Amino acid sequence: RRAERALVQGDALAALETTVPAWEAGSVDPQLEAVLATAALALDLDDVVDALTRPPCPTPAHAAARVVLAARRGEAIGIDGATGAALLWALRSLLQTLGAAGRRDDVEPVRDLLRATGLAPAADALRELPTAPRPARTPAGPPLARDVFRAAWPAPAGHAAFSWAWVAARDVLADERVLLLGRHPAALRALLDHARVTAIAPAHGPGADVVARPDRLPVGTARFDHVIAAAWLQDTYDPVGALTTAARALTHGGFLHLLAWGPGPDAPADAGLRLSLDALIEVCGRAGLVLEGVDARDAVGAAVEPHEATVLVIAARRHIV
């Protein structure tokens, strides 16, 4: 029941965390499996869905999850065991639940699959559900807009910050969802026209969609493919809590791109909280992130020892299971 309530509230990660222990302990409860499959679909854990819904499907909910998985993969599917009204209602319920978790992009592929399978009336019955386009997820090089970036970046180390921001933006594919965190979101937005960006800043300013403290981010779980945080941890005294919340906003396999002020002498006077590279690495680990790379740069972008750095850079990935 806790998992079902979490799904209704759009928190697929909480639903997954509630159901996985029982599943791993050997439970064969079909209702638990259906809830777990729904959470896994919302989190892009397609291998888990595949394992839970292999034919013959024991319930209409299992069959509906199998249909959504096949639609995502572009596979043909023979629908049996749960046809007619039972399948339609299970699909409608599943797609509504996935929509609450931010996955409205499954509706049209499912309708296309139903029509291809000879179930056009079922496809038509789903046409009123809210939809969203499926992300293109193709490479899209950001502009080399160093001057534009630096004009919107009033802090020191503009060259180093631009180099980091450009590489982060290059890693973002077309239409991917990006959570942008920090005091100067307008600078980074200039590099992210190819992405779907939500910018949260600690104070009102250009480029911010929402104003919120780092330890009180108003974001759902597993909603973003990338979190790009620029000089953001400086505004909290609970870096583990703030980064844990940001990490939970990432999808399975999502990336954190973090720039923080280092201990070097060129950091701004209002740099606030500054951590050593070792401390940042520990914070990332406690937030449930897997480290992918670190770097230390001076104000002009040259590589330096971490204790001399103006900026420290962390790249990490979120693995939900």
mmCIF file of C-alpha atoms in Angstrom:
data_model
loop_
_atom_site.group_PDB
_atom_site.id
_atom_site.type_symbol
_atom_site.label_atom_id
_atom_site.label_comp_id
_atom_site.label_asym_id
_atom_site.label_seq_id
_atom_site.Cartn_x
_atom_site.Cartn_y
_atom_site.Cartn_z
ATOM 1 C CA ARG A 1 0.000 0.000 0.000
ATOM 2 C CA ARG A 2 2.872 2.408 0.711
ATOM 3 C CA ALA A 3 4.263 1.709 -2.743
ATOM 4 C CA GLU A 4 0.890 2.298 -4.387
ATOM 5 C CA ARG A 5 0.498 5.605 -2.541
ATOM 6 C CA ALA A 6 3.986 6.635 -3.634
ATOM 7 C CA LEU A 7 3.101 5.927 -7.273
ATOM 8 C CA VAL A 8 -0.081 7.983 -7.020
ATOM 9 C CA GLN A 9 2.072 10.842 -5.706
ATOM 10 C CA GLY A 10 4.502 10.429 -8.634
ATOM 11 C CA ASP A 11 7.358 9.051 -6.520
ATOM 12 C CA ALA A 12 8.398 5.957 -8.441
ATOM 13 C CA LEU A 13 11.714 5.696 -6.605
ATOM 14 C CA ALA A 14 9.990 5.427 -3.220
ATOM 15 C CA ALA A 15 7.699 2.749 -4.655
ATOM 16 C CA LEU A 16 10.693 0.826 -5.953
ATOM 17 C CA GLU A 17 12.535 1.070 -2.635
ATOM 18 C CA THR A 18 9.419 -0.201 -0.830
ATOM 19 C CA THR A 19 8.810 -3.234 -3.046
ATOM 20 C CA VAL A 20 12.316 -4.425 -3.989
ATOM 21 C CA PRO A 21 13.167 -5.965 -0.566
ATOM 22 C CA ALA A 22 10.109 -8.225 -0.668
ATOM 23 C CA TRP A 23 10.765 -9.176 -4.290
ATOM 24 C CA GLU A 24 14.406 -9.975 -3.583
ATOM 25 C CA ALA A 25 13.297 -12.072 -0.611
ATOM 26 C CA GLY A 26 11.373 -14.323 -2.997
ATOM 27 C CA SER A 27 7.817 -12.971 -2.869
ATOM 28 C CA VAL A 28 5.656 -14.123 -5.782
ATOM 29 C CA ASP A 29 2.688 -11.877 -4.993
ATOM 30 C CA PRO A 30 1.308 -10.770 -8.406
ATOM 31 C CA GLN A 31 0.121 -7.424 -7.012
ATOM 32 C CA LEU A 32 3.582 -6.653 -5.647
ATOM 33 C CA GLU A 33 5.121 -7.615 -8.997
ATOM 34 C CA ALA A 34 2.711 -5.319 -10.850
ATOM 35 C CA VAL A 35 3.531 -2.369 -8.593
ATOM 36 C CA LEU A 36 7.253 -3.051 -8.962
ATOM 37 C CA ALA A 37 6.911 -3.280 -12.748
ATOM 38 C CA THR A 38 5.119 0.082 -12.808
ATOM 39 C CA ALA A 39 7.840 1.728 -10.727
ATOM 40 C CA ALA A 40 10.528 0.166 -12.912
ATOM 41 C CA LEU A 41 8.852 1.486 -16.076
ATOM 42 C CA ALA A 42 8.777 4.988 -14.623
ATOM 43 C CA LEU A 43 12.487 4.720 -13.812
ATOM 44 C CA ASP A 44 13.590 3.265 -17.176
ATOM 45 C CA LEU A 45 14.575 -0.048 -15.574
ATOM 46 C CA ASP A 46 13.437 -1.994 -18.610
ATOM 47 C CA ASP A 47 15.400 -5.130 -17.735
ATOM 48 C CA VAL A 48 13.477 -5.386 -14.453
ATOM 49 C CA VAL A 49 10.177 -4.973 -16.306
ATOM 50 C CA ASP A 50 11.207 -7.654 -18.782
ATOM 51 C CA ALA A 51 11.946 -10.118 -15.975
ATOM 52 C CA LEU A 52 8.626 -9.421 -14.246
ATOM 53 C CA THR A 53 6.352 -9.612 -17.298
ATOM 54 C CA ARG A 54 7.572 -12.547 -19.343
ATOM 55 C CA PRO A 55 4.598 -14.403 -20.876
ATOM 56 C CA PRO A 56 2.284 -15.846 -19.891
ATOM 57 C CA CYS A 57 1.271 -12.735 -17.952
ATOM 58 C CA PRO A 58 -0.630 -13.674 -14.773
ATOM 59 C CA THR A 59 -2.715 -10.473 -14.547
ATOM 60 C CA PRO A 60 -3.951 -7.664 -16.806
ATOM 61 C CA ALA A 61 -1.509 -5.328 -14.992
ATOM 62 C CA HIS A 62 1.415 -7.541 -16.046
ATOM 63 C CA ALA A 63 0.128 -7.616 -19.623
ATOM 64 C CA ALA A 64 -0.230 -3.827 -19.666
ATOM 65 C CA ALA A 65 3.360 -3.381 -18.466
ATOM 66 C CA ARG A 66 4.505 -5.788 -21.192
ATOM 67 C CA VAL A 67 2.666 -3.729 -23.812
ATOM 68 C CA VAL A 68 4.346 -0.504 -22.640
ATOM 69 C CA LEU A 69 7.755 -2.191 -22.670
ATOM 70 C CA ALA A 70 7.195 -3.511 -26.205
ATOM 71 C CA ALA A 71 6.052 -0.054 -27.356
ATOM 72 C CA ARG A 72 9.250 1.497 -25.977
ATOM 73 C CA ARG A 73 11.395 -1.067 -27.745
ATOM 74 C CA GLY A 74 9.487 -0.887 -31.017
ATOM 75 C CA GLU A 75 8.746 -4.609 -30.811
ATOM 76 C CA ALA A 76 5.743 -6.506 -32.112
ATOM 77 C CA ILE A 77 3.786 -8.275 -29.413
ATOM 78 C CA GLY A 78 1.096 -10.924 -29.309
ATOM 79 C CA ILE A 79 -1.408 -9.858 -26.676
ATOM 80 C CA ASP A 80 -2.984 -12.814 -24.915
ATOM 81 C CA GLY A 81 -4.340 -13.707 -21.504
ATOM 82 C CA ALA A 82 -5.725 -10.247 -20.819
ATOM 83 C CA THR A 83 -7.672 -8.825 -23.735
ATOM 84 C CA GLY A 84 -10.626 -6.560 -24.225
ATOM 85 C CA ALA A 85 -11.863 -4.421 -21.374
ATOM 86 C CA ALA A 86 -9.423 -5.886 -18.826
ATOM 87 C CA LEU A 87 -6.384 -4.893 -20.885
ATOM 88 C CA LEU A 88 -7.816 -1.487 -21.738
ATOM 89 C CA TRP A 89 -8.477 -0.562 -18.127
ATOM 90 C CA ALA A 90 -5.099 -1.885 -17.010
ATOM 91 C CA LEU A 91 -3.356 0.133 -19.735
ATOM 92 C CA ARG A 92 -5.299 3.286 -18.915
ATOM 93 C CA SER A 93 -4.451 2.980 -15.219
ATOM 94 C CA LEU A 94 -0.790 2.237 -15.944
ATOM 95 C CA LEU A 95 -0.355 5.147 -18.357
ATOM 96 C CA GLN A 96 -2.036 7.538 -15.908
ATOM 97 C CA THR A 97 0.323 6.366 -13.167
ATOM 98 C CA LEU A 98 3.343 6.748 -15.425
ATOM 99 C CA GLY A 99 2.125 10.223 -16.359
ATOM 100 C CA ALA A 100 2.034 11.208 -12.685
ATOM 101 C CA ALA A 101 5.677 10.125 -12.500
ATOM 102 C CA GLY A 102 6.597 12.343 -15.449
ATOM 103 C CA ARG A 103 6.434 9.669 -18.191
ATOM 104 C CA ARG A 104 3.728 10.885 -20.553
ATOM 105 C CA ASP A 105 5.892 9.960 -23.526
ATOM 106 C CA ASP A 106 4.632 6.355 -23.453
ATOM 107 C CA VAL A 107 1.047 7.157 -24.513
ATOM 108 C CA GLU A 108 1.508 7.598 -28.266
ATOM 109 C CA PRO A 109 3.879 4.620 -28.729
ATOM 110 C CA VAL A 110 1.363 2.413 -26.887
ATOM 111 C CA ARG A 111 -1.493 3.662 -29.084
ATOM 112 C CA ASP A 112 0.598 2.985 -32.195
ATOM 113 C CA LEU A 113 1.341 -0.544 -30.994
ATOM 114 C CA LEU A 114 -2.320 -1.264 -30.241
ATOM 115 C CA ARG A 115 -3.340 -0.147 -33.725
ATOM 116 C CA ALA A 116 -0.612 -2.320 -35.272
ATOM 117 C CA THR A 117 -1.867 -5.275 -33.236
ATOM 118 C CA GLY A 118 -5.438 -4.858 -34.501
ATOM 119 C CA LEU A 119 -6.784 -3.160 -31.394
ATOM 120 C CA ALA A 120 -7.650 0.223 -32.875
ATOM 121 C CA PRO A 121 -10.692 0.738 -30.595
ATOM 122 C CA ALA A 122 -8.463 0.323 -27.542
ATOM 123 C CA ALA A 123 -5.987 2.809 -29.002
ATOM 124 C CA ASP A 124 -8.783 5.308 -29.652
ATOM 125 C CA ALA A 125 -10.027 4.922 -26.073
ATOM 126 C CA LEU A 126 -6.663 6.238 -24.822
ATOM 127 C CA ARG A 127 -6.568 9.349 -26.987
ATOM 128 C CA GLU A 128 -7.670 11.733 -24.209
ATOM 129 C CA LEU A 129 -4.689 10.882 -21.985
ATOM 130 C CA PRO A 130 -2.061 13.670 -21.712
ATOM 131 C CA THR A 131 0.948 12.999 -23.919
ATOM 132 C CA ALA A 132 4.502 14.226 -24.335
ATOM 133 C CA PRO A 133 6.928 13.690 -27.221
ATOM 134 C CA ARG A 134 9.567 11.025 -26.840
ATOM 135 C CA PRO A 135 12.997 12.655 -26.425
ATOM 136 C CA ALA A 136 15.151 12.613 -29.538
ATOM 137 C CA ARG A 137 18.304 11.852 -27.496
ATOM 138 C CA THR A 138 20.664 12.669 -30.363
ATOM 139 C CA PRO A 139 24.021 14.436 -29.941
ATOM 140 C CA ALA A 140 23.758 18.223 -30.075
ATOM 141 C CA GLY A 141 26.927 20.280 -29.763
ATOM 142 C CA PRO A 142 26.501 23.448 -27.675
ATOM 143 C CA PRO A 143 27.695 26.776 -29.100
ATOM 144 C CA LEU A 144 31.193 27.999 -28.325
ATOM 145 C CA ALA A 145 29.677 31.030 -26.623
ATOM 146 C CA ARG A 146 32.475 31.844 -24.199
ATOM 147 C CA ASP A 147 31.829 35.613 -24.263
ATOM 148 C CA VAL A 148 28.084 35.169 -23.756
ATOM 149 C CA PHE A 149 28.715 32.813 -20.860
ATOM 150 C CA ARG A 150 31.231 35.089 -19.163
ATOM 151 C CA ALA A 151 28.943 38.116 -19.505
ATOM 152 C CA ALA A 152 26.281 36.216 -17.523
ATOM 153 C CA TRP A 153 28.799 34.755 -15.036
ATOM 154 C CA PRO A 154 29.727 37.542 -12.585
ATOM 155 C CA ALA A 155 31.842 35.278 -10.382
ATOM 156 C CA PRO A 156 35.610 34.704 -10.759
ATOM 157 C CA ALA A 157 37.123 31.863 -12.777
ATOM 158 C CA GLY A 158 35.006 32.559 -15.841
ATOM 159 C CA HIS A 159 37.350 30.659 -18.176
ATOM 160 C CA ALA A 160 37.447 27.574 -15.970
ATOM 161 C CA ALA A 161 33.695 27.683 -15.387
ATOM 162 C CA PHE A 162 32.973 27.994 -19.122
ATOM 163 C CA SER A 163 35.183 25.042 -20.012
ATOM 164 C CA TRP A 164 33.414 22.881 -17.432
ATOM 165 C CA ALA A 165 29.946 24.091 -18.446
ATOM 166 C CA TRP A 166 30.593 23.493 -22.147
ATOM 167 C CA VAL A 167 31.721 19.915 -21.556
ATOM 168 C CA ALA A 168 28.663 19.278 -19.353
ATOM 169 C CA ALA A 169 26.349 20.727 -22.022
ATOM 170 C CA ARG A 170 28.023 18.598 -24.697
ATOM 171 C CA ASP A 171 27.161 15.476 -22.681
ATOM 172 C CA VAL A 172 23.462 16.420 -22.747
ATOM 173 C CA LEU A 173 21.615 14.884 -25.693
ATOM 174 C CA ALA A 174 18.807 16.641 -27.534
ATOM 175 C CA ASP A 175 15.564 16.882 -25.530
ATOM 176 C CA GLU A 176 17.088 15.413 -22.376
ATOM 177 C CA ARG A 177 15.846 16.817 -19.084
ATOM 178 C CA VAL A 178 18.318 18.975 -17.160
ATOM 179 C CA LEU A 179 18.053 20.301 -13.614
ATOM 180 C CA LEU A 180 20.214 23.423 -13.418
ATOM 181 C CA LEU A 181 21.309 24.513 -9.932
ATOM 182 C CA GLY A 182 23.253 27.587 -8.843
ATOM 183 C CA ARG A 183 23.292 31.355 -8.565
ATOM 184 C CA HIS A 184 23.865 32.106 -12.257
ATOM 185 C CA PRO A 185 21.570 29.870 -14.351
ATOM 186 C CA ALA A 186 21.414 32.329 -17.265
ATOM 187 C CA ALA A 187 25.067 31.665 -18.044
ATOM 188 C CA LEU A 188 24.519 27.937 -18.447
ATOM 189 C CA ARG A 189 21.158 28.227 -20.210
ATOM 190 C CA ALA A 190 23.015 29.825 -23.117
ATOM 191 C CA LEU A 191 24.657 26.431 -23.723
ATOM 192 C CA LEU A 192 21.555 24.282 -23.277
ATOM 193 C CA ASP A 193 19.070 25.337 -25.943
ATOM 194 C CA HIS A 194 18.916 21.712 -27.099
ATOM 195 C CA ALA A 195 17.702 20.450 -23.707
ATOM 196 C CA ARG A 196 14.595 20.733 -21.528
ATOM 197 C CA VAL A 197 15.895 22.811 -18.640
ATOM 198 C CA THR A 198 14.494 23.543 -15.192
ATOM 199 C CA ALA A 199 16.639 26.087 -13.333
ATOM 200 C CA ILE A 200 16.533 26.494 -9.554
ATOM 201 C CA ALA A 201 18.499 29.304 -7.923
ATOM 202 C CA PRO A 202 18.857 30.308 -4.254
ATOM 203 C CA ALA A 203 17.705 33.854 -5.084
ATOM 204 C CA HIS A 204 15.759 35.644 -7.806
ATOM 205 C CA GLY A 205 17.794 36.432 -10.897
ATOM 206 C CA PRO A 206 18.055 35.980 -14.664
ATOM 207 C CA GLY A 207 17.391 32.482 -15.934
ATOM 208 C CA ALA A 208 15.816 31.068 -12.762
ATOM 209 C CA ASP A 209 12.508 29.209 -12.996
ATOM 210 C CA VAL A 210 12.222 28.525 -9.274
ATOM 211 C CA VAL A 211 13.841 30.012 -6.162
ATOM 212 C CA ALA A 212 14.688 27.513 -3.425
ATOM 213 C CA ARG A 213 17.424 26.721 -0.938
ATOM 214 C CA PRO A 214 19.727 23.815 -1.838
ATOM 215 C CA ASP A 215 18.438 21.749 1.082
ATOM 216 C CA ARG A 216 14.794 22.304 0.058
ATOM 217 C CA LEU A 217 14.706 21.539 -3.647
ATOM 218 C CA PRO A 218 11.104 21.231 -4.899
ATOM 219 C CA VAL A 219 11.822 18.375 -7.325
ATOM 220 C CA GLY A 220 10.390 14.911 -7.771
ATOM 221 C CA THR A 221 12.418 11.735 -7.897
ATOM 222 C CA ALA A 222 13.911 10.377 -11.118
ATOM 223 C CA ARG A 223 12.742 13.324 -13.238
ATOM 224 C CA PHE A 224 16.034 14.463 -14.816
ATOM 225 C CA ASP A 225 18.709 12.936 -17.021
ATOM 226 C CA HIS A 226 21.327 15.447 -15.829
ATOM 227 C CA VAL A 227 21.863 17.658 -12.809
ATOM 228 C CA ILE A 228 24.274 20.507 -13.551
ATOM 229 C CA ALA A 229 25.220 22.314 -10.339
ATOM 230 C CA ALA A 230 27.437 25.398 -10.638
ATOM 231 C CA ALA A 231 28.864 26.870 -7.401
ATOM 232 C CA TRP A 232 25.713 25.615 -5.730
ATOM 233 C CA LEU A 233 26.913 23.784 -2.617
ATOM 234 C CA GLN A 234 28.300 27.076 -1.297
ATOM 235 C CA ASP A 235 24.770 28.074 -0.268
ATOM 236 C CA THR A 236 24.139 25.209 2.153
ATOM 237 C CA TYR A 237 25.640 23.912 5.370
ATOM 238 C CA ASP A 238 24.180 20.455 4.739
ATOM 239 C CA PRO A 239 25.981 19.354 1.566
ATOM 240 C CA VAL A 240 25.079 15.683 2.041
ATOM 241 C CA GLY A 241 21.372 16.439 2.391
ATOM 242 C CA ALA A 242 21.362 18.853 -0.538
ATOM 243 C CA LEU A 243 23.275 16.528 -2.841
ATOM 244 C CA THR A 244 21.158 13.536 -1.797
ATOM 245 C CA THR A 245 18.012 15.399 -2.858
ATOM 246 C CA ALA A 246 19.633 16.397 -6.149
ATOM 247 C CA ALA A 247 20.780 12.807 -6.729
ATOM 248 C CA ARG A 248 17.276 11.445 -6.181
ATOM 249 C CA ALA A 249 16.065 13.758 -8.946
ATOM 250 C CA LEU A 250 18.239 11.805 -11.410
ATOM 251 C CA THR A 251 16.998 8.904 -13.472
ATOM 252 C CA HIS A 252 18.771 5.556 -13.405
ATOM 253 C CA GLY A 253 22.107 6.208 -15.099
ATOM 254 C CA GLY A 254 21.641 9.986 -14.868
ATOM 255 C CA PHE A 255 24.668 12.271 -14.543
ATOM 256 C CA LEU A 256 25.707 14.827 -11.954
ATOM 257 C CA HIS A 257 28.002 17.595 -13.227
ATOM 258 C CA LEU A 258 29.239 19.557 -10.201
ATOM 259 C CA LEU A 259 31.454 22.627 -9.997
ATOM 260 C CA ALA A 260 32.370 23.828 -6.504
ATOM 261 C CA TRP A 261 34.671 26.518 -5.197
ATOM 262 C CA GLY A 262 37.994 25.065 -4.143
ATOM 263 C CA PRO A 263 40.352 26.045 -1.324
ATOM 264 C CA GLY A 264 42.592 28.181 -3.570
ATOM 265 C CA PRO A 265 43.070 31.931 -3.026
ATOM 266 C CA ASP A 266 41.086 33.129 -6.077
ATOM 267 C CA ALA A 267 37.660 31.949 -4.974
ATOM 268 C CA PRO A 268 35.130 34.770 -4.470
ATOM 269 C CA ALA A 269 34.737 36.464 -1.118
ATOM 270 C CA ASP A 270 31.177 35.144 -0.793
ATOM 271 C CA ALA A 271 32.136 31.561 -1.685
ATOM 272 C CA GLY A 272 30.454 30.295 1.472
ATOM 273 C CA LEU A 273 30.975 26.604 2.113
ATOM 274 C CA ARG A 274 34.177 25.312 0.547
ATOM 275 C CA LEU A 275 35.156 21.660 0.719
ATOM 276 C CA SER A 276 38.341 19.830 -0.148
ATOM 277 C CA LEU A 277 38.297 17.412 -3.071
ATOM 278 C CA ASP A 278 38.360 14.459 -0.671
ATOM 279 C CA ALA A 279 35.372 15.885 1.201
ATOM 280 C CA LEU A 280 33.434 16.408 -2.040
ATOM 281 C CA ILE A 281 34.126 12.827 -3.082
ATOM 282 C CA GLU A 282 32.848 11.605 0.294
ATOM 283 C CA VAL A 283 29.707 13.755 0.006
ATOM 284 C CA CYS A 284 28.978 12.268 -3.420
ATOM 285 C CA GLY A 285 29.372 8.754 -2.076
ATOM 286 C CA ARG A 286 27.052 9.419 0.858
ATOM 287 C CA ALA A 287 24.502 10.849 -1.580
ATOM 288 C CA GLY A 288 24.440 7.521 -3.432
ATOM 289 C CA LEU A 289 26.417 8.624 -6.480
ATOM 290 C CA VAL A 290 29.103 6.651 -8.322
ATOM 291 C CA LEU A 291 32.161 8.761 -9.068
ATOM 292 C CA GLU A 292 33.158 9.012 -12.737
ATOM 293 C CA GLY A 293 35.837 11.713 -12.678
ATOM 294 C CA VAL A 294 37.364 14.641 -10.769
ATOM 295 C CA ASP A 295 39.373 17.706 -11.760
ATOM 296 C CA ALA A 296 41.024 20.717 -10.133
ATOM 297 C CA ARG A 297 41.541 24.011 -12.001
ATOM 298 C CA ASP A 298 42.803 27.491 -11.294
ATOM 299 C CA ALA A 299 40.995 30.701 -12.280
ATOM 300 C CA VAL A 300 42.142 30.551 -15.912
ATOM 301 C CA GLY A 301 41.385 26.863 -16.316
ATOM 302 C CA ALA A 302 44.867 25.378 -15.897
ATOM 303 C CA ALA A 303 45.213 22.053 -14.073
ATOM 304 C CA VAL A 304 46.522 22.437 -10.499
ATOM 305 C CA GLU A 305 46.805 20.418 -7.326
ATOM 306 C CA PRO A 306 43.445 20.150 -5.509
ATOM 307 C CA HIS A 307 44.612 22.240 -2.512
ATOM 308 C CA GLU A 308 45.466 25.111 -4.895
ATOM 309 C CA ALA A 309 42.293 24.936 -6.983
ATOM 310 C CA THR A 310 39.893 27.807 -7.552
ATOM 311 C CA VAL A 311 37.279 25.343 -8.769
ATOM 312 C CA LEU A 312 36.820 21.632 -8.182
ATOM 313 C CA VAL A 313 34.889 19.545 -10.661
ATOM 314 C CA ILE A 314 33.060 16.269 -10.024
ATOM 315 C CA ALA A 315 31.369 13.973 -12.535
ATOM 316 C CA ALA A 316 29.209 11.225 -11.053
ATOM 317 C CA ARG A 317 26.383 8.906 -12.050
ATOM 318 C CA ARG A 318 23.234 7.706 -10.322
ATOM 319 C CA HIS A 319 22.600 3.957 -10.230
ATOM 320 C CA ILE A 320 19.195 3.175 -8.728
ATOM 321 C CA VAL A 321 19.655 -0.609 -8.729
#
